[in-house]
mmCIF file with all atom_site columns, C-alpha atoms in Angstrom:
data_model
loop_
_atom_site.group_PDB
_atom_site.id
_atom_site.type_symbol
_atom_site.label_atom_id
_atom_site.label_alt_id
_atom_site.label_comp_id
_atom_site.label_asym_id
_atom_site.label_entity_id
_atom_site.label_seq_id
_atom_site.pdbx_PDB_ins_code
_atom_site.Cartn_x
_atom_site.Cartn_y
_atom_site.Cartn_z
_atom_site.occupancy
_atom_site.B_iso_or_equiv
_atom_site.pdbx_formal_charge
_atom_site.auth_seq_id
_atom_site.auth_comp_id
_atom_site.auth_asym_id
_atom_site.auth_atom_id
_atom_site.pdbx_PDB_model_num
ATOM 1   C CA . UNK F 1 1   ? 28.555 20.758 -34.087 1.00 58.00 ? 21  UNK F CA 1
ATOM 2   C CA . UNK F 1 2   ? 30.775 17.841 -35.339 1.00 71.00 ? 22  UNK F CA 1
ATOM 3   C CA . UNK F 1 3   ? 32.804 16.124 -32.369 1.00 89.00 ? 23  UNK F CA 1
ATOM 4   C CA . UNK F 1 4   ? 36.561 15.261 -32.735 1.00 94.00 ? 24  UNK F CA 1
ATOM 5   C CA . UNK F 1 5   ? 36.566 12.508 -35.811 1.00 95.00 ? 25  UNK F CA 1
ATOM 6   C CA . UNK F 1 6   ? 39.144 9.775  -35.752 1.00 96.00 ? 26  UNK F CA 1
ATOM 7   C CA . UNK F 1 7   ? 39.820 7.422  -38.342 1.00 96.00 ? 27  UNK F CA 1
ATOM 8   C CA . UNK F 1 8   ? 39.932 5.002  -39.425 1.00 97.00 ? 28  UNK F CA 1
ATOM 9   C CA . UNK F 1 9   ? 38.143 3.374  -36.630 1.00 94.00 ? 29  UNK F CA 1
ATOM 10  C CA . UNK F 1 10  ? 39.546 -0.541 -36.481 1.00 96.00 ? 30  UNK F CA 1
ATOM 11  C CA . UNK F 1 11  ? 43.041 -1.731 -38.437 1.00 96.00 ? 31  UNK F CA 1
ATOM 12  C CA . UNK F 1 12  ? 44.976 -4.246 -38.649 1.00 98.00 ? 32  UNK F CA 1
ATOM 13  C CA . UNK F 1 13  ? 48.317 -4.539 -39.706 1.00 98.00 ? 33  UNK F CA 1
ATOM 14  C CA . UNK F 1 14  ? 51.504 -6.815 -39.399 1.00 98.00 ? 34  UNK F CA 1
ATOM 15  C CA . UNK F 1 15  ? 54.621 -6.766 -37.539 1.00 98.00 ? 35  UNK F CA 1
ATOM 16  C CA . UNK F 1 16  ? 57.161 -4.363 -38.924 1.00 98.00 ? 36  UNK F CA 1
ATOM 17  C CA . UNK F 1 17  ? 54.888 -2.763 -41.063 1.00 98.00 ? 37  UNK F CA 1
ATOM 18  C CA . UNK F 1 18  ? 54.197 1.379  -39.894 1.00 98.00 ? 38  UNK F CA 1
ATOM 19  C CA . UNK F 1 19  ? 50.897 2.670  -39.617 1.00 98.00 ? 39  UNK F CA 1
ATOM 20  C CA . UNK F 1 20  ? 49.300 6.439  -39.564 1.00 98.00 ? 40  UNK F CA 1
ATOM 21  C CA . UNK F 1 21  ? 46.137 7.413  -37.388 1.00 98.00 ? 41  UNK F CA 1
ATOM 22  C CA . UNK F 1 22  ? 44.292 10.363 -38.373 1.00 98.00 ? 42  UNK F CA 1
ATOM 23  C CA . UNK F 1 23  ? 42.350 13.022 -36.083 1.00 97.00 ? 43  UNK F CA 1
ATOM 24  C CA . UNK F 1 24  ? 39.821 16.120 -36.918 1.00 97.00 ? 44  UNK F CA 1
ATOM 25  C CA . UNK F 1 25  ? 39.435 17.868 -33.682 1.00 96.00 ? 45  UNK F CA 1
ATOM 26  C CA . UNK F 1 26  ? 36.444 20.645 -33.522 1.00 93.00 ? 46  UNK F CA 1
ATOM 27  C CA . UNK F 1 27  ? 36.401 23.394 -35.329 1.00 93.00 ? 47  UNK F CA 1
ATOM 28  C CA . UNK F 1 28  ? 38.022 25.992 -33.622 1.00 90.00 ? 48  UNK F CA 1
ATOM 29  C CA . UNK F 1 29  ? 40.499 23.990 -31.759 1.00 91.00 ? 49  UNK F CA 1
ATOM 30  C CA . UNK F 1 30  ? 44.165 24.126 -32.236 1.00 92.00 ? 50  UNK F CA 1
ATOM 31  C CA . UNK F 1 31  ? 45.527 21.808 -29.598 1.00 91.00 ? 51  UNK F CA 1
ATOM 32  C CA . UNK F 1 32  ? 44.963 18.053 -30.328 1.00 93.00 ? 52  UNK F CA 1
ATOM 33  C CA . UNK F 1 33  ? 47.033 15.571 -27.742 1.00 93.00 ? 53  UNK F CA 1
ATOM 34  C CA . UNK F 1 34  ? 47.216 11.749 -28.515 1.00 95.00 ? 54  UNK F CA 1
ATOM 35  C CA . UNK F 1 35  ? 46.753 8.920  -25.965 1.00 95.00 ? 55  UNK F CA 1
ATOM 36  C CA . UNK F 1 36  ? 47.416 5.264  -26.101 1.00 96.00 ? 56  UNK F CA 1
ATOM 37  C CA . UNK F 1 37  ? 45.406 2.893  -23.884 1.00 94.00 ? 57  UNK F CA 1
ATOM 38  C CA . UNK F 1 38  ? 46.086 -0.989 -23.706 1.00 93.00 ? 58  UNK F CA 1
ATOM 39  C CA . UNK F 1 39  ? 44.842 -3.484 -20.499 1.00 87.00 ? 59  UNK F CA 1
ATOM 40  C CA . UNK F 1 40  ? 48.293 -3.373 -18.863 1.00 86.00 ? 60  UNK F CA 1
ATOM 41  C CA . UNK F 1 41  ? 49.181 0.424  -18.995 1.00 88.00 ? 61  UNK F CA 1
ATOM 42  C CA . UNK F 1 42  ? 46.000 2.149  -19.008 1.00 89.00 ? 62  UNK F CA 1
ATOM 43  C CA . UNK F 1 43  ? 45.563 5.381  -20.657 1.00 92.00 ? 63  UNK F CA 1
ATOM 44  C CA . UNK F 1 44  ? 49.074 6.990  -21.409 1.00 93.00 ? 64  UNK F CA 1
ATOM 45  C CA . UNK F 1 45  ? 50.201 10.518 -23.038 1.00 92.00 ? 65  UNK F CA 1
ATOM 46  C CA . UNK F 1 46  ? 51.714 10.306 -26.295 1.00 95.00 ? 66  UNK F CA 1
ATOM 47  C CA . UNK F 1 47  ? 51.941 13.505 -27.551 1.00 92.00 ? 67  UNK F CA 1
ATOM 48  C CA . UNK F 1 48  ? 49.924 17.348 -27.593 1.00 92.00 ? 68  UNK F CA 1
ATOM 49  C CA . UNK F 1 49  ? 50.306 19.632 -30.809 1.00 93.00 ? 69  UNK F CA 1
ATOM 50  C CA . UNK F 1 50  ? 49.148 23.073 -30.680 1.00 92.00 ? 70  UNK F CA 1
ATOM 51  C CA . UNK F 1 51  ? 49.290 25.248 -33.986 1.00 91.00 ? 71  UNK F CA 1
ATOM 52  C CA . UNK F 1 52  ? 51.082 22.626 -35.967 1.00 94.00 ? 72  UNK F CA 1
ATOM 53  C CA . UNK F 1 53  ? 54.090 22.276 -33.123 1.00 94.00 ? 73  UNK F CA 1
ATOM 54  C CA . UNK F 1 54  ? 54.274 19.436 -30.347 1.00 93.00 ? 74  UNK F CA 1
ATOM 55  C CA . UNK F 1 55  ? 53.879 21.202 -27.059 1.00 88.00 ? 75  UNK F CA 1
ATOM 56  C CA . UNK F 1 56  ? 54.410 18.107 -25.631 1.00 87.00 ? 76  UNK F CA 1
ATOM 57  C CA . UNK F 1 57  ? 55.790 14.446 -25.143 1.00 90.00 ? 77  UNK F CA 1
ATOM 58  C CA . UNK F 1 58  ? 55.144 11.634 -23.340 1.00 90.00 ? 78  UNK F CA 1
ATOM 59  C CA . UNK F 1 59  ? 57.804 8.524  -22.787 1.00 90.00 ? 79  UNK F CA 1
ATOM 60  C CA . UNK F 1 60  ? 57.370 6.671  -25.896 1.00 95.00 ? 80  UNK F CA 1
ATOM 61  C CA . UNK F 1 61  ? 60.019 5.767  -28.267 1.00 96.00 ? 81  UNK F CA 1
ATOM 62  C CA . UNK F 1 62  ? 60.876 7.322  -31.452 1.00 96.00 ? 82  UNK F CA 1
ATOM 63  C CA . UNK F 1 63  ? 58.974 5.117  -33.533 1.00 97.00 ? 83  UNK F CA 1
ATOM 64  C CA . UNK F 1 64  ? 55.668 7.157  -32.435 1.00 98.00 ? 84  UNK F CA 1
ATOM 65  C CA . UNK F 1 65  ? 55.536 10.491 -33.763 1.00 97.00 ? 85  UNK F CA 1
ATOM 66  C CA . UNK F 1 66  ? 52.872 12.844 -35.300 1.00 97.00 ? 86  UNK F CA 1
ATOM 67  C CA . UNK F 1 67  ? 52.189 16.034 -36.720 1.00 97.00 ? 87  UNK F CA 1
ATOM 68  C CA . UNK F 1 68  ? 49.415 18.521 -37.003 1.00 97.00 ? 88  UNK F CA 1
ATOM 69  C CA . UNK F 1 69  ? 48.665 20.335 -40.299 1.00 97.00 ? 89  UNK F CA 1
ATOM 70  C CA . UNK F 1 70  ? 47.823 24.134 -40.811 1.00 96.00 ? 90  UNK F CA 1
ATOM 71  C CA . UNK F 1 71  ? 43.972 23.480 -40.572 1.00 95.00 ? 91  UNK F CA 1
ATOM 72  C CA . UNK F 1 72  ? 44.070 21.872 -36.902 1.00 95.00 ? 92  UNK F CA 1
ATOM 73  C CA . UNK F 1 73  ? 44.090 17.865 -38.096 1.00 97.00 ? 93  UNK F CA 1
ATOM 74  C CA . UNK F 1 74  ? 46.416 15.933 -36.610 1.00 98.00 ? 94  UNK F CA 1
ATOM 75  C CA . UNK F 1 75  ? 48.430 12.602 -37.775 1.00 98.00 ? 95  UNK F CA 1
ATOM 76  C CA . UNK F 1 76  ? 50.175 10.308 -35.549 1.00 98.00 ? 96  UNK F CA 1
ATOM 77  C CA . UNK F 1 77  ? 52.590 7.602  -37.386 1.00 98.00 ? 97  UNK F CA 1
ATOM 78  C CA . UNK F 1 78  ? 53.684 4.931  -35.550 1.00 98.00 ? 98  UNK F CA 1
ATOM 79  C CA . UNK F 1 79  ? 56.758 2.543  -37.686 1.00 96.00 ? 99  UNK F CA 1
ATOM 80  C CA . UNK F 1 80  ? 58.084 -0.841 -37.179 1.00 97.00 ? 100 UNK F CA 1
ATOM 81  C CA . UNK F 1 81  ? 55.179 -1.828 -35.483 1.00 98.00 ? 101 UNK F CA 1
ATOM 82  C CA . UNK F 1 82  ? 55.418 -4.427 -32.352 1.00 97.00 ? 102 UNK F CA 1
ATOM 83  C CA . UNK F 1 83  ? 53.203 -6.600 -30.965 1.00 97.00 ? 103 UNK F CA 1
ATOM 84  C CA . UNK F 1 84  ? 52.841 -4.603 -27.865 1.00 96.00 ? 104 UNK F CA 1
ATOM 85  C CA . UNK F 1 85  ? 51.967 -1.352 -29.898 1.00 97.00 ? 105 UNK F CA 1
ATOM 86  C CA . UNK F 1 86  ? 48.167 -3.165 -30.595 1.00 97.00 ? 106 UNK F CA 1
ATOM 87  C CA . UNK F 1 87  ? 45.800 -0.598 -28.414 1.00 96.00 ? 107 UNK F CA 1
ATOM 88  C CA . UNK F 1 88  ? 43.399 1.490  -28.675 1.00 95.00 ? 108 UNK F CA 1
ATOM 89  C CA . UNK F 1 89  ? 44.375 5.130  -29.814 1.00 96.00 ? 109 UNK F CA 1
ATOM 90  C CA . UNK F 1 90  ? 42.209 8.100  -29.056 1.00 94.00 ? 110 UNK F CA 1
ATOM 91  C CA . UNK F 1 91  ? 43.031 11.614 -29.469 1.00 94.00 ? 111 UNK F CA 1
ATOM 92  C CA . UNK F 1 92  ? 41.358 14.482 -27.679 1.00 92.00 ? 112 UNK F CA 1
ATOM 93  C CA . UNK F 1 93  ? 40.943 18.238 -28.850 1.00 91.00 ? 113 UNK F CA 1
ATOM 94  C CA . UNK F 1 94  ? 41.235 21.854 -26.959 1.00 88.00 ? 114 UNK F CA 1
ATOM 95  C CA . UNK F 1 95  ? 40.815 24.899 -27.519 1.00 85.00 ? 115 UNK F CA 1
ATOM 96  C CA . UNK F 1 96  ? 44.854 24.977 -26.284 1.00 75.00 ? 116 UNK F CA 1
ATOM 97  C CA . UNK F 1 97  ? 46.755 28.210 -25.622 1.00 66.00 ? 117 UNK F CA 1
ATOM 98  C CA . UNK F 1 98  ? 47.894 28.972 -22.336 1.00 59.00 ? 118 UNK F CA 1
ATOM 99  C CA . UNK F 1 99  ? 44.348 28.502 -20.309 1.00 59.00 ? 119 UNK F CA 1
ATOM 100 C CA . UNK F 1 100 ? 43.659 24.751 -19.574 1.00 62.00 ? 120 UNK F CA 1
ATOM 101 C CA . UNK F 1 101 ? 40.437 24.327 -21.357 1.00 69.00 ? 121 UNK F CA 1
ATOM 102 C CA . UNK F 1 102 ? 38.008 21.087 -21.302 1.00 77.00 ? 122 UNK F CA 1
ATOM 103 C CA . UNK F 1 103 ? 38.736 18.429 -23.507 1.00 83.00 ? 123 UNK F CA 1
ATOM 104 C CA . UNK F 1 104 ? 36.919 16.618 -26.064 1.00 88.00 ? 124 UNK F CA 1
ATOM 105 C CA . UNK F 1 105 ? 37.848 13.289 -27.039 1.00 90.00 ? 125 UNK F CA 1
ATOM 106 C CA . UNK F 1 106 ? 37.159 11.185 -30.578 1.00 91.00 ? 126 UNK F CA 1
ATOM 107 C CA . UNK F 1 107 ? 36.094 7.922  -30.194 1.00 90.00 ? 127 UNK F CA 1
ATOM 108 C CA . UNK F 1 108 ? 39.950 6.395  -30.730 1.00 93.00 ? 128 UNK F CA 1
ATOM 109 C CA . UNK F 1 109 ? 41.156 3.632  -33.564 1.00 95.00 ? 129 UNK F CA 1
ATOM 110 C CA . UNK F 1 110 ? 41.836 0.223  -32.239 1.00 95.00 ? 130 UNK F CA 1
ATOM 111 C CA . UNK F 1 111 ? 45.020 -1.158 -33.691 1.00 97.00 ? 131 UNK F CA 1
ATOM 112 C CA . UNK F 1 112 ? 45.600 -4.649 -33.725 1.00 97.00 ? 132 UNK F CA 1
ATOM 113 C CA . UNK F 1 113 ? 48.924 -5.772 -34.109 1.00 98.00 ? 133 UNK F CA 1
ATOM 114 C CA . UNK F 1 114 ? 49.721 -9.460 -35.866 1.00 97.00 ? 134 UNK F CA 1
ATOM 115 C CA . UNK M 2 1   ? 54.724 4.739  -8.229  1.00 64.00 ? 29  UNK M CA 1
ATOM 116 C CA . UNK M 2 2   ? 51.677 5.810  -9.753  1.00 84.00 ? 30  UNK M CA 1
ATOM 117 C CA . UNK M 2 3   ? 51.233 10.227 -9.822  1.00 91.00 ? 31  UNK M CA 1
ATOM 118 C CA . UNK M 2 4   ? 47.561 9.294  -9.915  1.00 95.00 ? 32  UNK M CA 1
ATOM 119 C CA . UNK M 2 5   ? 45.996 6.606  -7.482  1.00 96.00 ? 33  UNK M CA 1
ATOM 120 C CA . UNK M 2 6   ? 42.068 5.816  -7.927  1.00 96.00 ? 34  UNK M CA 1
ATOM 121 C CA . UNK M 2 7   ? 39.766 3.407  -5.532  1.00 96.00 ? 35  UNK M CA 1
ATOM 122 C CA . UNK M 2 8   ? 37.987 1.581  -5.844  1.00 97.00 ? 36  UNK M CA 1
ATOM 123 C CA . UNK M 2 9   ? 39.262 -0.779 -8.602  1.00 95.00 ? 37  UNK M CA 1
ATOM 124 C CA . UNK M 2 10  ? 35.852 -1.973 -9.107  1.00 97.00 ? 38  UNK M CA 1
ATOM 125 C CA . UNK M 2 11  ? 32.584 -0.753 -7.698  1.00 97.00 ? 39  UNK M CA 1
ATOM 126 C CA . UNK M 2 12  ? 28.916 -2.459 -7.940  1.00 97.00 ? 40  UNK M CA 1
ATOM 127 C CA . UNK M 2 13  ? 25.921 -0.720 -6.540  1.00 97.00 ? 41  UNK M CA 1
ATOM 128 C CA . UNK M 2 14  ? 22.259 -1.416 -6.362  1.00 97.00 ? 42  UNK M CA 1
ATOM 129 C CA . UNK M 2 15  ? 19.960 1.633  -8.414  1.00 97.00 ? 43  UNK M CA 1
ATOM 130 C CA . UNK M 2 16  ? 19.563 4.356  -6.300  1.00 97.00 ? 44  UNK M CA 1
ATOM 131 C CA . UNK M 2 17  ? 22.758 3.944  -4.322  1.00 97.00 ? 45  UNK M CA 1
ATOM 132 C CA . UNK M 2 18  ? 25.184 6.648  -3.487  1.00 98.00 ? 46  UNK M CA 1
ATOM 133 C CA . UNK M 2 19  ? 28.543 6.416  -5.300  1.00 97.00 ? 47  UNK M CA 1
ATOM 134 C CA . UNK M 2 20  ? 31.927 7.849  -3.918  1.00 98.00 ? 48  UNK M CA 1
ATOM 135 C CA . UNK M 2 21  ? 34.894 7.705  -6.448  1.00 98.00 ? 49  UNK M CA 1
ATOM 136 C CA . UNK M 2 22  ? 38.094 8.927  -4.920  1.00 98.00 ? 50  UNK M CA 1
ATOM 137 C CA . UNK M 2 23  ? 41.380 10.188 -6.520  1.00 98.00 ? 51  UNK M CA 1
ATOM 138 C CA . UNK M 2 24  ? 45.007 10.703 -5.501  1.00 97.00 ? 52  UNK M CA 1
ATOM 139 C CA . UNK M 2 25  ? 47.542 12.360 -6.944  1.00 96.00 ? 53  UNK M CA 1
ATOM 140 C CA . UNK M 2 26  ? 51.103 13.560 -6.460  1.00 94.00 ? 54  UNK M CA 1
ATOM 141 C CA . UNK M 2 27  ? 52.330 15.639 -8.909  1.00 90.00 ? 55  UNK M CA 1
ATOM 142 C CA . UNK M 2 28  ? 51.374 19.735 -9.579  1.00 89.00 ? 56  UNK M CA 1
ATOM 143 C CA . UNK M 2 29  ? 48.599 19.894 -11.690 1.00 90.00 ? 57  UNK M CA 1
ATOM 144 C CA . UNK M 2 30  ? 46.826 23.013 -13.537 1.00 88.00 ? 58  UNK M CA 1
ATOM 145 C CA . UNK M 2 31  ? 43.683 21.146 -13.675 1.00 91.00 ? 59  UNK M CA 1
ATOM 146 C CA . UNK M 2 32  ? 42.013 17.407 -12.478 1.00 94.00 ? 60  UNK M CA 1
ATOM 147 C CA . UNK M 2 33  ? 39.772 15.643 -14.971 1.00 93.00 ? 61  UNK M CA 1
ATOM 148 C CA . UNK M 2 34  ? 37.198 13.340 -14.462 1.00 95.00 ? 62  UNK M CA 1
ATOM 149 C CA . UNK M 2 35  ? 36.739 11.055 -17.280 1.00 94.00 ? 63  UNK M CA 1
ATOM 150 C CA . UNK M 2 36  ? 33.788 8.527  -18.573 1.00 94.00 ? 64  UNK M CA 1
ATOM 151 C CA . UNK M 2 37  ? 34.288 5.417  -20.630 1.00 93.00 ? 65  UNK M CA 1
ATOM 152 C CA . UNK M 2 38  ? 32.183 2.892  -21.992 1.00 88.00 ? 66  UNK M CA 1
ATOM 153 C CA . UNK M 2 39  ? 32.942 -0.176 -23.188 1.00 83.00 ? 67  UNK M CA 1
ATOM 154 C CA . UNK M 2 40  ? 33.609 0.259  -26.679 1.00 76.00 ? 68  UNK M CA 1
ATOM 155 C CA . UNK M 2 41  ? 36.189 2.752  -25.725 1.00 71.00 ? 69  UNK M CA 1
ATOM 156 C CA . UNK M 2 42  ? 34.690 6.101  -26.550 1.00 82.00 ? 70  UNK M CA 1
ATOM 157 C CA . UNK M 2 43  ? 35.525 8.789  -23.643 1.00 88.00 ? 71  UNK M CA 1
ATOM 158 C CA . UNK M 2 44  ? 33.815 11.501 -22.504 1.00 89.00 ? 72  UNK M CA 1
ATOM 159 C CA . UNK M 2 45  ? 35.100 14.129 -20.449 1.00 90.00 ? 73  UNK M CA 1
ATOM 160 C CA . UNK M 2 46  ? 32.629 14.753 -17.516 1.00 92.00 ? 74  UNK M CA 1
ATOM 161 C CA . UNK M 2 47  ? 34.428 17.393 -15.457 1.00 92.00 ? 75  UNK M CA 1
ATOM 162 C CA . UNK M 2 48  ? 37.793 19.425 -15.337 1.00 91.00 ? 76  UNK M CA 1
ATOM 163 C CA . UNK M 2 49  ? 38.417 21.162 -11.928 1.00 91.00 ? 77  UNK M CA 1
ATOM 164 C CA . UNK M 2 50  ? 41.441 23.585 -10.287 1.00 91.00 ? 78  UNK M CA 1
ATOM 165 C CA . UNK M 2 51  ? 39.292 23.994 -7.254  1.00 92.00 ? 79  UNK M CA 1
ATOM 166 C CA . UNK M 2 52  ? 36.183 23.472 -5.180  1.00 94.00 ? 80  UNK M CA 1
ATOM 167 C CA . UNK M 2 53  ? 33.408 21.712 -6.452  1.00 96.00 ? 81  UNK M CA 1
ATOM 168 C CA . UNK M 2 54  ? 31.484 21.400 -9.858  1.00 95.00 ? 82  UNK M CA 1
ATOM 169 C CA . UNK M 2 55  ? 28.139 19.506 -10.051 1.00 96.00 ? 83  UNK M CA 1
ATOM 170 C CA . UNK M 2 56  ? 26.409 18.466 -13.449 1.00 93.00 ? 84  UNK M CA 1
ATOM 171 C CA . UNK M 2 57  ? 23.298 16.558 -13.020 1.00 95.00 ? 85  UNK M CA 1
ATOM 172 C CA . UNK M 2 58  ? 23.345 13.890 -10.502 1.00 96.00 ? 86  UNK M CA 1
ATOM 173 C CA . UNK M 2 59  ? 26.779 14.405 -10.793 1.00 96.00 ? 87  UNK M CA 1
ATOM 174 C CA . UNK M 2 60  ? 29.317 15.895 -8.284  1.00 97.00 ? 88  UNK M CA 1
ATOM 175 C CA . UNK M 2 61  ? 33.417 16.104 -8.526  1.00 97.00 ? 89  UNK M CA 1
ATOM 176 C CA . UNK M 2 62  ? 35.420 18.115 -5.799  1.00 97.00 ? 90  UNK M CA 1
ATOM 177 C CA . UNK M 2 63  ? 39.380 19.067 -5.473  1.00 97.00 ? 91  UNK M CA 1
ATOM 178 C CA . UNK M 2 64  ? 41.129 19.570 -2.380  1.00 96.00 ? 92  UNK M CA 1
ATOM 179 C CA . UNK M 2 65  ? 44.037 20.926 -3.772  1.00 94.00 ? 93  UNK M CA 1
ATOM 180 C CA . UNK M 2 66  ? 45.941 21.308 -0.458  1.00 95.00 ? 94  UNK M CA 1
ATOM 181 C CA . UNK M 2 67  ? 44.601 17.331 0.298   1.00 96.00 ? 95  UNK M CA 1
ATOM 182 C CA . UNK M 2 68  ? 46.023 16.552 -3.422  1.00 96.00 ? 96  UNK M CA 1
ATOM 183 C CA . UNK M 2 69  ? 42.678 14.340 -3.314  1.00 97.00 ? 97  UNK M CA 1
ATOM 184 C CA . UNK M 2 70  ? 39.406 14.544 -5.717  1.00 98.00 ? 98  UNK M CA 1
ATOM 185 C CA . UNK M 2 71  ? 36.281 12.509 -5.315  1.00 98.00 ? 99  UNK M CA 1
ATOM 186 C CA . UNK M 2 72  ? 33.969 12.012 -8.460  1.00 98.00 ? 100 UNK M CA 1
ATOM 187 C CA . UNK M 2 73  ? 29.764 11.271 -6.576  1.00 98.00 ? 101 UNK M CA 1
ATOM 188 C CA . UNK M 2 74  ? 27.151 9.949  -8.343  1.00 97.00 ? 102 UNK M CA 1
ATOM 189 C CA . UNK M 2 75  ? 23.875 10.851 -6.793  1.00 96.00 ? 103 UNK M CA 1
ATOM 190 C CA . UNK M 2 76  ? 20.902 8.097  -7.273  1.00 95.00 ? 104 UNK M CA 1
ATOM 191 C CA . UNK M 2 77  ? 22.957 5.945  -9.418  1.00 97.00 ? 105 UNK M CA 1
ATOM 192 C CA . UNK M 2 78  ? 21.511 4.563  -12.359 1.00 96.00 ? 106 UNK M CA 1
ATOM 193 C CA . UNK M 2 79  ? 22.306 1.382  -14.722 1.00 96.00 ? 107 UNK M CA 1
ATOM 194 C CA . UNK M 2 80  ? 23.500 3.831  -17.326 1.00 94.00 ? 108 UNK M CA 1
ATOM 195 C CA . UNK M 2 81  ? 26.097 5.126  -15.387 1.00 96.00 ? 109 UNK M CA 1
ATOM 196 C CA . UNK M 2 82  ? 27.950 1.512  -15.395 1.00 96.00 ? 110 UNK M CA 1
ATOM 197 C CA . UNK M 2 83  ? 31.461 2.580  -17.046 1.00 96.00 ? 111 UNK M CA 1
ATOM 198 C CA . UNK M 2 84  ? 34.885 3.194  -16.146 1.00 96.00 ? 112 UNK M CA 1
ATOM 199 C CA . UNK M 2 85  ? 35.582 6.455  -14.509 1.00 97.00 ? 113 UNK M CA 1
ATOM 200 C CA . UNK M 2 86  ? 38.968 7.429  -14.943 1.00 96.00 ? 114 UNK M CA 1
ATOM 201 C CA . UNK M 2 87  ? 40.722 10.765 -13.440 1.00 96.00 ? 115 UNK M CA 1
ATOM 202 C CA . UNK M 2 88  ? 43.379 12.244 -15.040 1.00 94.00 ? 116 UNK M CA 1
ATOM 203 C CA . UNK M 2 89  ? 45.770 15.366 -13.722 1.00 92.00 ? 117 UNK M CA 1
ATOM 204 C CA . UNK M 2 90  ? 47.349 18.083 -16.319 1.00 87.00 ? 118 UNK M CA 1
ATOM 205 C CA . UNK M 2 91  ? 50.100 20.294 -15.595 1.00 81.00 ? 119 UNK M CA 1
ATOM 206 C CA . UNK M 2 92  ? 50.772 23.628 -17.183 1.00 74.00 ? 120 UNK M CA 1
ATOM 207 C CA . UNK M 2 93  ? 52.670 21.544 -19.757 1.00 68.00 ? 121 UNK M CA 1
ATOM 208 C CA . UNK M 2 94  ? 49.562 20.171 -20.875 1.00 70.00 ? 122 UNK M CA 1
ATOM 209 C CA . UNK M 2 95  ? 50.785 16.559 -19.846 1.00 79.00 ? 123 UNK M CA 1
ATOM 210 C CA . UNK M 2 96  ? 48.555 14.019 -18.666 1.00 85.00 ? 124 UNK M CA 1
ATOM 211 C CA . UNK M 2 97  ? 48.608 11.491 -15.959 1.00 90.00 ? 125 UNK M CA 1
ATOM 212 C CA . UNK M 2 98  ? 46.382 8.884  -15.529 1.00 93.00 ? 126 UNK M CA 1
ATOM 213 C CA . UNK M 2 99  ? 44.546 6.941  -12.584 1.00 94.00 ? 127 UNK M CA 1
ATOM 214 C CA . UNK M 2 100 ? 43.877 3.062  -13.658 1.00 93.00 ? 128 UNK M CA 1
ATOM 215 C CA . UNK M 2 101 ? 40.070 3.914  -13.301 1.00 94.00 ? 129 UNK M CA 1
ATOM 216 C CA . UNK M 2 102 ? 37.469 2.950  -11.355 1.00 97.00 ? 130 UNK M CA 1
ATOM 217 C CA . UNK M 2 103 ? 34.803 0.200  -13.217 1.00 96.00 ? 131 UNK M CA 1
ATOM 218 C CA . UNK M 2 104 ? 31.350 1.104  -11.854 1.00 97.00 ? 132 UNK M CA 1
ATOM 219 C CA . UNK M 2 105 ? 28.328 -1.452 -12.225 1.00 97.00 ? 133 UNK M CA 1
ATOM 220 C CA . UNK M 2 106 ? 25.215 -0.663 -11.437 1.00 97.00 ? 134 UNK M CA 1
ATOM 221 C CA . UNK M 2 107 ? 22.668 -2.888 -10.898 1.00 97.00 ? 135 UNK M CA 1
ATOM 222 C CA . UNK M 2 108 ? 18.874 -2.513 -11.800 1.00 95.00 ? 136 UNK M CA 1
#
């Protein structure tokens, strides 16, 4: 079965401009949480969506935010884009609900900030 | 201070060796993950525990929940298994925490 698809996987794009990620989680799976990773945080929690509403939030400013659509795929948009925001961005999907099931993970979009 | 502490930072073994991968964490948690990444970035989830012990392969993670503690064993390591092992804690919120991970080498 198809894993959890991210794309697109490399970008670039210039200060101030905004960007928008895109995830396809496995069929069947409603939740889909995002995760930013650079050298000096690490892996951080962004944000978790579960049928098309964030469950969710992690301490990230307003300029990151996402949505999931009706058929599971989720979008995370991230404006006025920094220096600092260039990372690597992976998303992850789950069955969700209220039972913590195993996660899957795509294979993230590295965003490169000039 | 970090809710999830790993050690070692960095790890390198010779083949065959026996590798211990330990994880703190301070929070409440619903579950403890044990995480895989290459470089290149892709991650693969290897494990997610509430209690006792799960074993996949040469490949053992336990929780002591009362300890707040997890250790992630490799049994007869391998060069393949040179990554970064990362664990991660979830709490009924479905939020994540992090450890800084653990880069494993493994030498042939």
């Amino acid at each position: 079965k198809a894993g959890v698809t991210q794309t697109p996987r490399y970008l670039i794009k210039t200060r101030g401009q905004q960007v928008t990620l895109s995830c396809s989680p496995i069929s069947g799976h409603r939740s889909v949480s995002w995760y930013q990773q650079t050298p000096g945080q690490g892996l951080q929690f962004l944000f978790e969506y579960f049928s098309e509403t964030q469950r969710n939030k992690g301490n990230f400013p307003g300029r990151f935010s996402g949505r999931q659509f009706s058929n599971s795929r989720s979008e995370m948009n991230v404006s006025t884009l920094e220096l600092g925001d260039s990372a690597l961005y992976l998303c992850a999907s789950s069955l969700g609900g209220t039972v913590n099931y195993g996660y899957t993970f795509g294979s993230g979009t590295r965003l490169t900030v000039v | 201070k970090n809710e999830v502490e790993q050690s070692p930072q960095n790890l390198t073994a010779q083949e065959g060796e026996f590798i211990t991968i330990n994880c703190s964490y301070s929070v409440g948690i619903s579950a403890l993950h044990w995480l895989q990444q290459h470089p290149g970035g892709g991650i693969v989830s290897l494990f997610m525990l509430s209690s006792g012990k799960k074993k996949h392969g040469r490949l053992i993670a336990t929780i002591n929940i009362q300890e707040k503690h997890s250790s992630l064993h490799i049994t007869a390591s391998h060069p393949r298994d040179s990554a970064v092992y990362i664990c991660a804690v979830s709490n009924t919120g479905n939020q994540f925490y992090f450890g800084t991970g653990t880069s494993l080498t493994v030498i042939p």
